[in-house]
Coordinates of C-alpha atoms and ligand atoms in Angstrom, one line a residue:
X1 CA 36.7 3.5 -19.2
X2 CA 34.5 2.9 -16.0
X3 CA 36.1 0.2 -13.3
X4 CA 33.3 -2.8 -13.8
X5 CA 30.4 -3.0 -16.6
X6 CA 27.2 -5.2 -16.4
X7 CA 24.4 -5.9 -19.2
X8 CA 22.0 -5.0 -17.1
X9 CA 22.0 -2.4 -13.7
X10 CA 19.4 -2.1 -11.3
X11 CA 18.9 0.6 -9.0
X12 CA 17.2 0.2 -6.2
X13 CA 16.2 -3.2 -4.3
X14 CA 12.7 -3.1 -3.4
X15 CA 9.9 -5.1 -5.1
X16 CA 10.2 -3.6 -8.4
X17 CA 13.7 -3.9 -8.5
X18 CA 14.4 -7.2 -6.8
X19 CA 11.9 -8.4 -9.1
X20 CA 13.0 -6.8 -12.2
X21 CA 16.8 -7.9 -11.5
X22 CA 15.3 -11.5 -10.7
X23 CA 13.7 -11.5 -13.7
X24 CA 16.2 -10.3 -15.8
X25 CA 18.9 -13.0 -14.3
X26 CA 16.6 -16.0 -15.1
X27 CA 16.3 -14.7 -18.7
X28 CA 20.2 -15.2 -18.7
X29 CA 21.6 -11.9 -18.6
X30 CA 24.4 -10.5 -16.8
X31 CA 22.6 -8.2 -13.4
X32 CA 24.0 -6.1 -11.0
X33 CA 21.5 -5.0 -8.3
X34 CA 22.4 -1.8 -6.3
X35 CA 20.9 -0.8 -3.4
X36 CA 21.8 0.7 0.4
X37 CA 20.3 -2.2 2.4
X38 CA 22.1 -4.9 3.9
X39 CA 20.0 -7.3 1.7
X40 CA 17.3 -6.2 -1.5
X41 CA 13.7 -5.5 0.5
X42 CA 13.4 -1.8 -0.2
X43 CA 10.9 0.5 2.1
X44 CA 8.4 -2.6 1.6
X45 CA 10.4 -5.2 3.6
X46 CA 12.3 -3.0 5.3
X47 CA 10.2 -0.3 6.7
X48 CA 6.7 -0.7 4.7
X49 CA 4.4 -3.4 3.4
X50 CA 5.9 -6.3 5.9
X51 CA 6.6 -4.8 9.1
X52 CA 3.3 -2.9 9.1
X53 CA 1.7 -6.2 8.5
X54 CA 2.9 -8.1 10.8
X55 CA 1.9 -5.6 13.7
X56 CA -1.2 -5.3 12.2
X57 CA -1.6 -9.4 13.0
X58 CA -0.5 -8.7 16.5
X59 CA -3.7 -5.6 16.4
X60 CA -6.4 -8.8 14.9
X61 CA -5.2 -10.6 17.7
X62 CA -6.0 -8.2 20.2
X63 CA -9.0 -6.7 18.7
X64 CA -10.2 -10.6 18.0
X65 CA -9.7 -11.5 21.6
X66 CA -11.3 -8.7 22.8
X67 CA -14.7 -9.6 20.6
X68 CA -14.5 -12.9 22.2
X69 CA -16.4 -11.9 25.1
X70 CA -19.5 -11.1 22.5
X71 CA -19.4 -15.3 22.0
X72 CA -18.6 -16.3 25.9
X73 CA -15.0 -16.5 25.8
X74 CA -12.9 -13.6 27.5
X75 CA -8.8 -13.6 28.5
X76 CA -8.5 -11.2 31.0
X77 CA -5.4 -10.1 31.6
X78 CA -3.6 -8.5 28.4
X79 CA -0.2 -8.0 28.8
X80 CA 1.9 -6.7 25.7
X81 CA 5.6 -7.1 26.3
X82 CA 6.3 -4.6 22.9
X83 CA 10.1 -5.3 22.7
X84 CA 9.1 -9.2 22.3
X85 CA 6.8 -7.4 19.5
X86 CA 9.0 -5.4 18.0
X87 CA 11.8 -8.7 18.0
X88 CA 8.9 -10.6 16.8
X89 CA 8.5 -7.9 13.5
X90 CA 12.4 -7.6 13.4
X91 CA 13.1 -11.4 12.7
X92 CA 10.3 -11.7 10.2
X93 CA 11.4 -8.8 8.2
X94 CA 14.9 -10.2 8.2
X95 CA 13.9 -14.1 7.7
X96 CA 12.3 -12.6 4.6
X97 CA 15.2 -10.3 3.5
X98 CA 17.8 -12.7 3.6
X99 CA 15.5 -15.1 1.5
X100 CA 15.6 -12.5 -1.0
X101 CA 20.2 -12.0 -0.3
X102 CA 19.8 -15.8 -1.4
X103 CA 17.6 -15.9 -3.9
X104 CA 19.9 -12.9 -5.4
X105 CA 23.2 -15.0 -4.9
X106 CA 21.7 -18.3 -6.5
X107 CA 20.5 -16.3 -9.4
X108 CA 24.1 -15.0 -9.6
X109 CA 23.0 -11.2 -9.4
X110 CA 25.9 -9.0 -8.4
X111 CA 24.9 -7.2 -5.1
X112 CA 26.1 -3.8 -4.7
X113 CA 25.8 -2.4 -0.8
X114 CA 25.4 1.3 -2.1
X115 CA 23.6 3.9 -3.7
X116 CA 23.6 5.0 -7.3
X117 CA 24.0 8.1 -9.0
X118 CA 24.2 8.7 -13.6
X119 CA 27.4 10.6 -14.2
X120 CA 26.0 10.1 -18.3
X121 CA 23.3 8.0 -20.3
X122 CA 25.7 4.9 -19.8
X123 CA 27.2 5.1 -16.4
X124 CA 26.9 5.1 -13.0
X125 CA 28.6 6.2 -10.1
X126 CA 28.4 4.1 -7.0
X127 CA 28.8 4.7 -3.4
X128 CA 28.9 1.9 -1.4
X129 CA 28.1 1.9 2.4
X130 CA 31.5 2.2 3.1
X131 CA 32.1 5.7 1.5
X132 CA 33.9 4.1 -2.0
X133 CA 33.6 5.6 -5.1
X134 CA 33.3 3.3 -8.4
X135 CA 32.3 3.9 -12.2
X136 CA 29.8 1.0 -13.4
X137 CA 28.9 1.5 -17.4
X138 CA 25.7 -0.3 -18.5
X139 CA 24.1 -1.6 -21.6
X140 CA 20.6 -1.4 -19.8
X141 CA 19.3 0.6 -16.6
X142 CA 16.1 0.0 -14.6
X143 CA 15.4 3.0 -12.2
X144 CA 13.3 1.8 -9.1
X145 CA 14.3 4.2 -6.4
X146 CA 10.8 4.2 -4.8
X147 CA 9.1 6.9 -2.4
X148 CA 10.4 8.7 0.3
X149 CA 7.5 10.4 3.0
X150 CA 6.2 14.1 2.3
X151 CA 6.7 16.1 5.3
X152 CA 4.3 18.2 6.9
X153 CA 4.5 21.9 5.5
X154 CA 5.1 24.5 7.7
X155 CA 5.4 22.3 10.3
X156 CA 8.8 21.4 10.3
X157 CA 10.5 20.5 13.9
X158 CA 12.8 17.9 14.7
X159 CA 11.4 16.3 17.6
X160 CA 11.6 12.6 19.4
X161 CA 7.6 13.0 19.6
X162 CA 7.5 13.3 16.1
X163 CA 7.2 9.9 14.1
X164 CA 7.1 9.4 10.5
X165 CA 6.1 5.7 9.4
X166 CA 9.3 3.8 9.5
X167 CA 9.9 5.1 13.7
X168 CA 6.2 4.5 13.8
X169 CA 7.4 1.3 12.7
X170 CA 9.7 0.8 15.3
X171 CA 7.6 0.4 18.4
X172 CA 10.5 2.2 20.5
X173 CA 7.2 3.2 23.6
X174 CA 3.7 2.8 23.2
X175 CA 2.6 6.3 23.9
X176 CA -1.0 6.9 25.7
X177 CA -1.9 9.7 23.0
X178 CA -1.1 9.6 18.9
X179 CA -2.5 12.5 16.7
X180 CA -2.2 10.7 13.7
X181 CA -2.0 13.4 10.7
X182 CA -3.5 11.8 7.4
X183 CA -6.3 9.6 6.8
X184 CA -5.0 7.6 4.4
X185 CA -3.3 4.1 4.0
X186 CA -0.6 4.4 6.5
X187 CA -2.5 6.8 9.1
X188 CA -5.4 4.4 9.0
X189 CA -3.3 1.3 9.1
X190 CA -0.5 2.7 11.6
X191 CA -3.3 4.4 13.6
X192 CA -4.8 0.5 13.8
X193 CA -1.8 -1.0 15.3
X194 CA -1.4 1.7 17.8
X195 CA -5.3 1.8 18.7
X196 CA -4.9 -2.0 19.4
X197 CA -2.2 -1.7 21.9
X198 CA -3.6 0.4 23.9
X199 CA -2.7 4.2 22.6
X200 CA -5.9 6.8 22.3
X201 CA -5.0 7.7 18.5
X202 CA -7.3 10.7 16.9
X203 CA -7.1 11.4 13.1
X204 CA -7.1 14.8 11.6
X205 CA -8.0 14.1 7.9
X206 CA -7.8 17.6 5.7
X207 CA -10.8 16.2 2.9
X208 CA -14.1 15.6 3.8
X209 CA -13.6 11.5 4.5
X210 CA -11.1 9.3 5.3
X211 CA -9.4 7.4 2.5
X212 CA -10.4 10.1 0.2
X213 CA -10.6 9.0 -3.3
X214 CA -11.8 5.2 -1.7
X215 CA -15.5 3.7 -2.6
X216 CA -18.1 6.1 0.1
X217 CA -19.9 2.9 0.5
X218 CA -17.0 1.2 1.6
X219 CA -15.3 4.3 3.5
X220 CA -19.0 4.5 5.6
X221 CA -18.2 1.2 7.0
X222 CA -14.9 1.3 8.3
X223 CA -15.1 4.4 9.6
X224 CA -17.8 3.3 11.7
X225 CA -15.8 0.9 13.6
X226 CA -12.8 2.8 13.5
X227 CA -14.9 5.5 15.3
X228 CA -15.1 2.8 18.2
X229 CA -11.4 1.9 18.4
X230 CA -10.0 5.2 18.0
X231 CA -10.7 8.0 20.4
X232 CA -11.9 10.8 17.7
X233 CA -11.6 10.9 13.6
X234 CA -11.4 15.2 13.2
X235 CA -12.2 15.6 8.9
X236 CA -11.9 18.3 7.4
X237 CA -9.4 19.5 9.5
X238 CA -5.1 20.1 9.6
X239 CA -2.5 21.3 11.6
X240 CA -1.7 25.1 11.6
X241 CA 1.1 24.3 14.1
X242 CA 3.3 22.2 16.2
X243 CA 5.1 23.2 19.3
X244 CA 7.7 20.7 20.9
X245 CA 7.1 20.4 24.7
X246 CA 8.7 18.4 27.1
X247 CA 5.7 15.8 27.7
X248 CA 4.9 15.8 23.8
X249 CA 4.4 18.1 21.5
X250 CA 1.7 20.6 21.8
X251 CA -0.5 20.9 17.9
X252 CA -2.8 23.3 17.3
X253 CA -5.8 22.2 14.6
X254 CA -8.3 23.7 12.8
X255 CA -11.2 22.2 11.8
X256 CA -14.3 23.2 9.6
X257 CA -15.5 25.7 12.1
X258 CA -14.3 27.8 14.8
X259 CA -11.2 28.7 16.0
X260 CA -8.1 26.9 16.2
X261 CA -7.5 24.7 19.0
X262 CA -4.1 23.8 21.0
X263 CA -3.9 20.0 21.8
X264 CA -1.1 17.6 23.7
X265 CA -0.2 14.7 22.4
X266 CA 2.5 12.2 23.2
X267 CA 3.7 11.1 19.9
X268 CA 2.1 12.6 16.1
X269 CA 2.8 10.7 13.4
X270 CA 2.7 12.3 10.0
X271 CA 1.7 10.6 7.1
X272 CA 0.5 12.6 4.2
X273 CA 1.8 10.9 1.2
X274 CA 5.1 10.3 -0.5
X275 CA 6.9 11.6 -3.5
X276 CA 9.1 9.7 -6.0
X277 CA 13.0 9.4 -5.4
X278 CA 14.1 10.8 -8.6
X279 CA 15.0 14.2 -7.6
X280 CA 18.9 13.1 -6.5
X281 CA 20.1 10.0 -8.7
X282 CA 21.7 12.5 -11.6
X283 CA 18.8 12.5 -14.1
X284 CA 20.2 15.9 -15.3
X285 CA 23.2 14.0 -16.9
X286 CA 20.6 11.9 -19.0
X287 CA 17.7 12.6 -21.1
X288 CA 15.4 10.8 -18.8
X289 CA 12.3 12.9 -18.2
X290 CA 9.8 13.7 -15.2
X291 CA 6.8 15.0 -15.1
X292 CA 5.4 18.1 -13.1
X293 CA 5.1 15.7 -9.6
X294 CA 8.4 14.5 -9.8
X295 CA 7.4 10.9 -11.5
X296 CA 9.7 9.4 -14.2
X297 CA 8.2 9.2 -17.5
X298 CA 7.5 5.6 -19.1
X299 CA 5.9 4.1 -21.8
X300 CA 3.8 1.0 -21.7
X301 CA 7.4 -1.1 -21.5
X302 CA 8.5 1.1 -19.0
X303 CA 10.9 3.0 -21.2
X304 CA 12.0 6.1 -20.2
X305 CA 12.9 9.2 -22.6
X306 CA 16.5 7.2 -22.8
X307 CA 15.4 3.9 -24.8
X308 CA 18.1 1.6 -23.0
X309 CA 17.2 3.3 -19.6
X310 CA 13.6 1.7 -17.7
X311 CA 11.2 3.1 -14.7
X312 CA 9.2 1.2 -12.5
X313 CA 8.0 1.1 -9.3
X314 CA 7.0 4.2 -6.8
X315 CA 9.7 6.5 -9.2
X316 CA 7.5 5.7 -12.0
X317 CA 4.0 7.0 -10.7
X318 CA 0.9 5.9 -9.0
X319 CA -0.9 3.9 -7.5
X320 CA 2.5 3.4 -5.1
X321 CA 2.0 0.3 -4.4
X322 CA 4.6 -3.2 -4.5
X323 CA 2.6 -5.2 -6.7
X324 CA 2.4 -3.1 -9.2
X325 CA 5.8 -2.1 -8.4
X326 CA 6.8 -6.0 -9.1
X327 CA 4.6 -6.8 -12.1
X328 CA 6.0 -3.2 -14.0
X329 CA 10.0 -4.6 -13.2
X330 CA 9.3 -8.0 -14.5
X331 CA 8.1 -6.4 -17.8
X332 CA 11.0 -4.1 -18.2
X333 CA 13.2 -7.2 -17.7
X334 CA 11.4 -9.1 -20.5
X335 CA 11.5 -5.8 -23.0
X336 CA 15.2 -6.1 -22.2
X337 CA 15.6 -9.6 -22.7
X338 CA 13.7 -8.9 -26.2
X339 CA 10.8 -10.2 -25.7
X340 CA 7.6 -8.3 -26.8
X341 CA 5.6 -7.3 -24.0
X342 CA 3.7 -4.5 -22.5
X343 CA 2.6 -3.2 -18.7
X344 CA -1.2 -3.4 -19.4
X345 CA -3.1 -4.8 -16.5
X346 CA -6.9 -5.0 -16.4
X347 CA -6.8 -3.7 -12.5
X348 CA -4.1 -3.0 -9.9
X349 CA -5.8 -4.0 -6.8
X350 CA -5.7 -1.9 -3.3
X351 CA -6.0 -3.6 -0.2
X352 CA -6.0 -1.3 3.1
X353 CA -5.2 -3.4 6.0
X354 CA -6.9 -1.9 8.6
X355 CA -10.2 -3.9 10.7
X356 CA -12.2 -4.6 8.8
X357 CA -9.6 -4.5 5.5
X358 CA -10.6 -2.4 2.6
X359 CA -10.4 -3.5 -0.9
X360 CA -11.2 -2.6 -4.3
X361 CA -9.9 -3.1 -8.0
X362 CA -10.8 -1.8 -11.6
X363 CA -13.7 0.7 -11.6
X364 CA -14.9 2.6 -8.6
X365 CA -18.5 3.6 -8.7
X366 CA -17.8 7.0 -9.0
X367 CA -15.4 6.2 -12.0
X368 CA -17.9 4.6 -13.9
X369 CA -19.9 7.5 -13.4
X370 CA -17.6 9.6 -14.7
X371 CA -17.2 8.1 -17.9
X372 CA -20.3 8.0 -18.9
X373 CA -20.7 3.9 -19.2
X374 CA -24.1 2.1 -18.7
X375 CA -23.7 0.1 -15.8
X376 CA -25.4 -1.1 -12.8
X377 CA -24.0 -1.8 -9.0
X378 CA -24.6 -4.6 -7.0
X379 CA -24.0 -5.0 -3.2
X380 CA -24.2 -8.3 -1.4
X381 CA -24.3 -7.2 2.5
X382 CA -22.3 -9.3 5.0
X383 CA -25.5 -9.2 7.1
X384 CA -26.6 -11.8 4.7
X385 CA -23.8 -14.4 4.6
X386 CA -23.6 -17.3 7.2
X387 CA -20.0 -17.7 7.1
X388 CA -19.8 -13.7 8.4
X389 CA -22.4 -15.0 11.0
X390 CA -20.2 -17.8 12.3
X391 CA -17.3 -15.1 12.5
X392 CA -19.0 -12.5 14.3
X393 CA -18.7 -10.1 11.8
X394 CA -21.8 -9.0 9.9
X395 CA -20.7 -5.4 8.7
X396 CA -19.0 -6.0 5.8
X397 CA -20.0 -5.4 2.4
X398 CA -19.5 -7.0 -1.1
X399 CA -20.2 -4.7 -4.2
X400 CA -19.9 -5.0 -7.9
X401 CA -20.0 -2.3 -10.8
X402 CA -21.2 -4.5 -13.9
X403 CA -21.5 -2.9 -17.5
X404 CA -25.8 -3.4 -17.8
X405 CA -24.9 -4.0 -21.8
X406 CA -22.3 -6.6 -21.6
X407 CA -22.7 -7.8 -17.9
X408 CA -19.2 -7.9 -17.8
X409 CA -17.4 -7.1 -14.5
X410 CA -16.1 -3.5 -14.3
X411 CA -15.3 -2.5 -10.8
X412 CA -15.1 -4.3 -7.3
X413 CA -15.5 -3.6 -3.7
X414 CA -14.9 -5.4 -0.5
X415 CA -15.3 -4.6 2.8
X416 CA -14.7 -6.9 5.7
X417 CA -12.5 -9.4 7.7
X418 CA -10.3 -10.9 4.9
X419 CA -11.3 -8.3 1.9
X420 CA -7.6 -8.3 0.8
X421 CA -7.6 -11.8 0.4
X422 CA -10.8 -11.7 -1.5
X423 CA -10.1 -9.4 -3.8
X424 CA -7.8 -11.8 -5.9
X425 CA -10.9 -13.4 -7.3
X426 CA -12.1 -10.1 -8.2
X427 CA -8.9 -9.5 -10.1
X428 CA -8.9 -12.4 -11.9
X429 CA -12.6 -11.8 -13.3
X430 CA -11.3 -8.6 -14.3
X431 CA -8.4 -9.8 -16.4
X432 CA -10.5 -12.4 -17.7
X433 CA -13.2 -10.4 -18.6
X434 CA -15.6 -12.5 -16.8
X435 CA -19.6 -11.5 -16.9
X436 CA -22.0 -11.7 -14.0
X437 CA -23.6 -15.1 -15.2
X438 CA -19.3 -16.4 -15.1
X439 CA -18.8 -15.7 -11.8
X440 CA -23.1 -16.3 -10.3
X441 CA -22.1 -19.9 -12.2
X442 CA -18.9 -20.3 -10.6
X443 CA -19.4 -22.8 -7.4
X444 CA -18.0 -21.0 -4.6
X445 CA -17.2 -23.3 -1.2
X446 CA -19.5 -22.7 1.5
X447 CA -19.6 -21.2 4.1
X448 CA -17.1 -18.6 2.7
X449 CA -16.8 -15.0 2.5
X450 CA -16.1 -15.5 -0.6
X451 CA -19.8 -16.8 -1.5
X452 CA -20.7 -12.8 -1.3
X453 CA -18.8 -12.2 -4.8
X454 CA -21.0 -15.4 -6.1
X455 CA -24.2 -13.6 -4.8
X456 CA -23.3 -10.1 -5.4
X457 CA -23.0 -11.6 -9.6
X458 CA -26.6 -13.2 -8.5
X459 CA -28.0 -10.2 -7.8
X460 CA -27.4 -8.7 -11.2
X461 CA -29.6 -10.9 -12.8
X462 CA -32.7 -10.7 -9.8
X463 CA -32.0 -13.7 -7.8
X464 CA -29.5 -14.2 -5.0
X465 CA -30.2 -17.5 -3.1
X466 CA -29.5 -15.4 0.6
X467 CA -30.8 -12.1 -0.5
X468 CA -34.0 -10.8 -1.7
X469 CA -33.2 -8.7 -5.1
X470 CA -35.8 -6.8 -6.8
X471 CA -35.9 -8.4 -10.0
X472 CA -34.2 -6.9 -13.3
X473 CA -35.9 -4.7 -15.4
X474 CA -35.3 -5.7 -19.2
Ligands
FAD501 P1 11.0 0.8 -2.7 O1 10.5 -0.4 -2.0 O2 10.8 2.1 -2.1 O3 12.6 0.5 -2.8 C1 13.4 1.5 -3.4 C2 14.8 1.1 -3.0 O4 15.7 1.9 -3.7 C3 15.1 1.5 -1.5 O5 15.8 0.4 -0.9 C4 16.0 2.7 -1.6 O6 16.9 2.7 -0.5 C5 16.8 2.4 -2.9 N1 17.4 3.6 -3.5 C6 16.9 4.8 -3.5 N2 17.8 5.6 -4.2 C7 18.8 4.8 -4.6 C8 20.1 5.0 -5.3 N3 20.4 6.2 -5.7 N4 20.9 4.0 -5.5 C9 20.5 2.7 -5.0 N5 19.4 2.5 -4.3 C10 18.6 3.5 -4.1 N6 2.4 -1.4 -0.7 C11 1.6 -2.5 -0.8 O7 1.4 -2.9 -2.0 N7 1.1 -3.1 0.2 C12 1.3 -2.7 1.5 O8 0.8 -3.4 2.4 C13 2.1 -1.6 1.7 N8 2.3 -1.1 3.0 C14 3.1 0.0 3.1 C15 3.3 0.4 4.4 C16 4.1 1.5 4.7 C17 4.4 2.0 6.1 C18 4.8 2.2 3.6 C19 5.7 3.3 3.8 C20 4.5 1.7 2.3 C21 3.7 0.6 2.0 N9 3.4 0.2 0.8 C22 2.6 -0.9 0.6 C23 4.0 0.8 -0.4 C24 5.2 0.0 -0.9 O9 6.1 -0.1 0.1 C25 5.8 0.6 -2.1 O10 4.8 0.8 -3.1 C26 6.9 -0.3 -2.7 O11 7.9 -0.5 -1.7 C27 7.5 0.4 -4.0 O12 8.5 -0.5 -4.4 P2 9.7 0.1 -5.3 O13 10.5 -1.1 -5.7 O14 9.2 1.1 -6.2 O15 10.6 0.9 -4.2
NAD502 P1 -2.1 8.6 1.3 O1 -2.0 9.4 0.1 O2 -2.7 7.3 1.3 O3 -2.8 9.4 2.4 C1 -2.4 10.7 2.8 C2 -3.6 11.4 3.4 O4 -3.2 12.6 4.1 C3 -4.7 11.8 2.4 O5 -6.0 11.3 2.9 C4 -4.6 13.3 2.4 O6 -5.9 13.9 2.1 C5 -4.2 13.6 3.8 N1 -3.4 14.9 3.9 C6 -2.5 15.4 3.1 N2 -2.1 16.6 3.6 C7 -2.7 16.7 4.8 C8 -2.6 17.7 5.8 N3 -1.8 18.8 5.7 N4 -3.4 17.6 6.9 C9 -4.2 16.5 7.0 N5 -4.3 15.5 6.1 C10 -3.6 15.6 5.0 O7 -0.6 8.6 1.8 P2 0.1 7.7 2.9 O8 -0.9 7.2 3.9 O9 1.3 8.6 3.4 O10 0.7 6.5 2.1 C11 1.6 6.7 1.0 C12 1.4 5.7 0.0 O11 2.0 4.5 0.4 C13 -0.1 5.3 -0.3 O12 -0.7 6.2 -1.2 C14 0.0 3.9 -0.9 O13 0.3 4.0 -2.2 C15 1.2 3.4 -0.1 N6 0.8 2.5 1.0 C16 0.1 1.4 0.7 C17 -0.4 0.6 1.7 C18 -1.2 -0.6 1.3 O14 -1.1 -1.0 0.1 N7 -1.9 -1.3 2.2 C19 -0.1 0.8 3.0 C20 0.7 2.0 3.3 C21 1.1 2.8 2.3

């Protein structure tokens, strides 16, 4: 017999769980959320999605203010007081935690301070913070454990000087130098905030771009600007070596050519991806499944190999992002509630906050490519929008991957001030299915960014009212 029993157990608190377990409360069942923090939040409020953003508002600022001199306005005079910051990113990551501890109380969820571990296919052993050990047996499980950071092989030292994203996150100095290792979400986002406040940040990518995998069209653009606010972008290149000195720690790179070169920097921060958080939780003791990288198995519903167990979230593969992390856990909640439904989005979107934002959703170019479809891109440059005039910010792009037989939307790209706003609308024409002549006939507000989705659909059919198109051929 196991000391307390629930209907239904989540593990984990973060935007897949606290979703799945709100959810599955407002369906009427009985929930018990577990989960180390003092409130649900997860690695996205608590050391991810929120506090990253919020810095990255403090980087616009600066970055904005700074531009203002282009337009006759300058403030002279910068002065960044970075514990006021840091407070600043504290109290908004907690204001939105504890919205979350109350939301879980008014839904009735039973909170758990602890973490979880399967002793079988129908119980759990808890830990709770404070070191106590109780059973907990379960008619229904949802595993959402998240990510934890990769570290950097063969690199391993334990040094102050070396910061993984969450002491990135806590803005303890602003160093003068950062070697930022990975160019990819969190390098280029975390290498954004830093660059604002004042750091010289370089970035040794290992590919050949930056956001590998991301739209080149896209990539080209922000990496031209980024080239300006950081002090050097090394591709192609990694770190053979890291040597902890008193000022820093001494890395040694090598690039595409040449030898390999010893460098000082104050602070490196590594961030070359994350793995799933299924490797400790007792998975052994069920018959729940992972594949060869370590993500749990899941069906459409989110069903692992144990029917009455779920997945969702980082745990349950890629892209590792909390949206999609959200929309899977409120689909395992409705399976479990009975009702008949399936995780089947048209697109996932990907927003990379850096300046200008990056954006995409459904099919990349190079996708489309790659399955063999007939289709035809579109690109509405910022250059030719008013409302980027008025904002000073012309570089930006807008393109659109349209199927040429059905002129339905396949894929979009946005790059710009504000693309991860945008993208939404793109999103939408995706799960809608909407077709070039939808959206061109849609009356977007002017002047708006978002005009350049408008006249990117325009384009298709050989007239955009702000650009000249060559005309279709039939
Ligand atoms: P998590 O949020 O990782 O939560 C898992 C929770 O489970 C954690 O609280 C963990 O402590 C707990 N846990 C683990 N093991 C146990 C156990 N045995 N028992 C109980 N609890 C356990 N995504 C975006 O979409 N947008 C962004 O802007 C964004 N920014 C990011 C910035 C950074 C710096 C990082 C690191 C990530 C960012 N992400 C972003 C990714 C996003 O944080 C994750 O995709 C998202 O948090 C995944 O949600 P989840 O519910 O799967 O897991
Ligand atoms: P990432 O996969 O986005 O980028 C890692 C980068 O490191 C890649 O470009 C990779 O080629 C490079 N790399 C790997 N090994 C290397 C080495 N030895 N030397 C040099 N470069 C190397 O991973 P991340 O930036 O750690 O972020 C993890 C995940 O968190 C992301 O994939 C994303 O799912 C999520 N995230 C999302 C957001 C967002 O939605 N805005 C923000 C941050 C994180």
């Amino acid at each position: 017999m196991a000391d307390k029993e629930t209907q239904v157990v989540v593990i984990g608190g973060g935007p897949g769980g606290y979703a799945a377990a709100f959810m599955a409360a407002d369906a009427g069942m009985q929930v018990t959320l577990v989960d180390p923090g003092e409130n649900p939040g997860g690695v996205c409020l608590y050391r991810g999605c929120i506090p990253s953003k919020a810095l990255l508002h403090a980087a616009k600022v600066i970055f904005d203010s700074r531009e203002a001199e282009m337009i006759g306005l300058s403030f002279s005079g910068l002065k960044i007081d970075h514990n006021r910051l840091r407070k600043w990113k504290d109290d908004v990551v907690a204001k939105l935690t504890g919205g979350l501890g109350q939301l879980a109380k008014q839904k009735k969820i039973a909170y758990i301070r602890g973490e979880a571990f399967f002793e079988d296919n129908r119980t759990l052993r808890i830990t709770t913070d404070d070191g106590q050990k109780s059973s907990l047996s379960f008619a229904h499980a949802v595993i959402a454990t998240g990510s934890h950071p990769v570290r950097l092989p063969g690199t391993d030292i334990e040094s102050e000087h070396l910061l993984d994203s969450t002491s990135a996150l806590d803005l303890k100095t602003i160093p003068k130098t950062l070697l930022v290792v990975g160019g990819g979400y969190i390098g280029l986002e975390l290498g954004t905030v830093y660059a604002a406040l004042g750091t010289k940040v370089e970035v040794v990518e290992m590919t050949e771009d930056l956001l590998p995998g991301g739209d080149k069209d896209l990539v080209r653009v922000l990496k031209r600007r980024i080239s300006e606010t950081f002090e050097a972008i090394h591709l192609q290149t990694t770190v053979k070596g890291m040597q902890e000195e008193k000022n820093g720690i001494q890395v040694t790179l090598q690039g595409p050519e040449g030898e390999p070169r010893k460098q000082l920097f104050e602070k490196v921060l590594v961030a070359v991806g994350r793995r799933p958080n299924a490797g400790n939780i007792g998975l052994e003791n069920t018959k729940v499944k992972t594949n060869q990288r370590g993500f749990i198995e899941v069906d459409e519903q989110r069903r692992t190999a144990e029917k009455h167990i779920f997945a969702i979230g980082d745990v349950a593969g890629e892209p590792m992002l909390a949206h999609k992390a959200t929309h899977e856990g409120r689909t395992a909640a409705e399976v479990i509630a009975g009702r008949n439904v399936m995780f089947q989005p048209a697109a996932i979107p990907a927003v990379v906050f850096t300046d200008p934002e990056i954006a995409w959703a459904g099919l990349s170019e190079a996708e489309a490519k790659e399955i063999g479809i007939a289709f035809k891109v579109t690109r509405f440059p910022w250059g030719a929008s008013a409302r980027a005039a008025t904002l000073g910010r012309n570089e930006g792009l807008t393109k659109l991957i349209i199927d040429t037989d059905t002129e339905r939307l396949l894929g979009i790209g946005i790059v710009g001030p504000g693309a991860g706003e945008m993208i939404a609308e793109g999103v939408l024409a995706l799960e809608m299915g909407a077709n070039a002549t939808d959206i061109g006939l849609t009356i977007h507000p002017h002047p708006t960014l978002t005009e350049t989705i408008m006249e990117a659909a325009d384009i298709f059919h050989g007239s955009a009212t702000h650009y000249h198109a060559p005309k279709r051929k039939k």
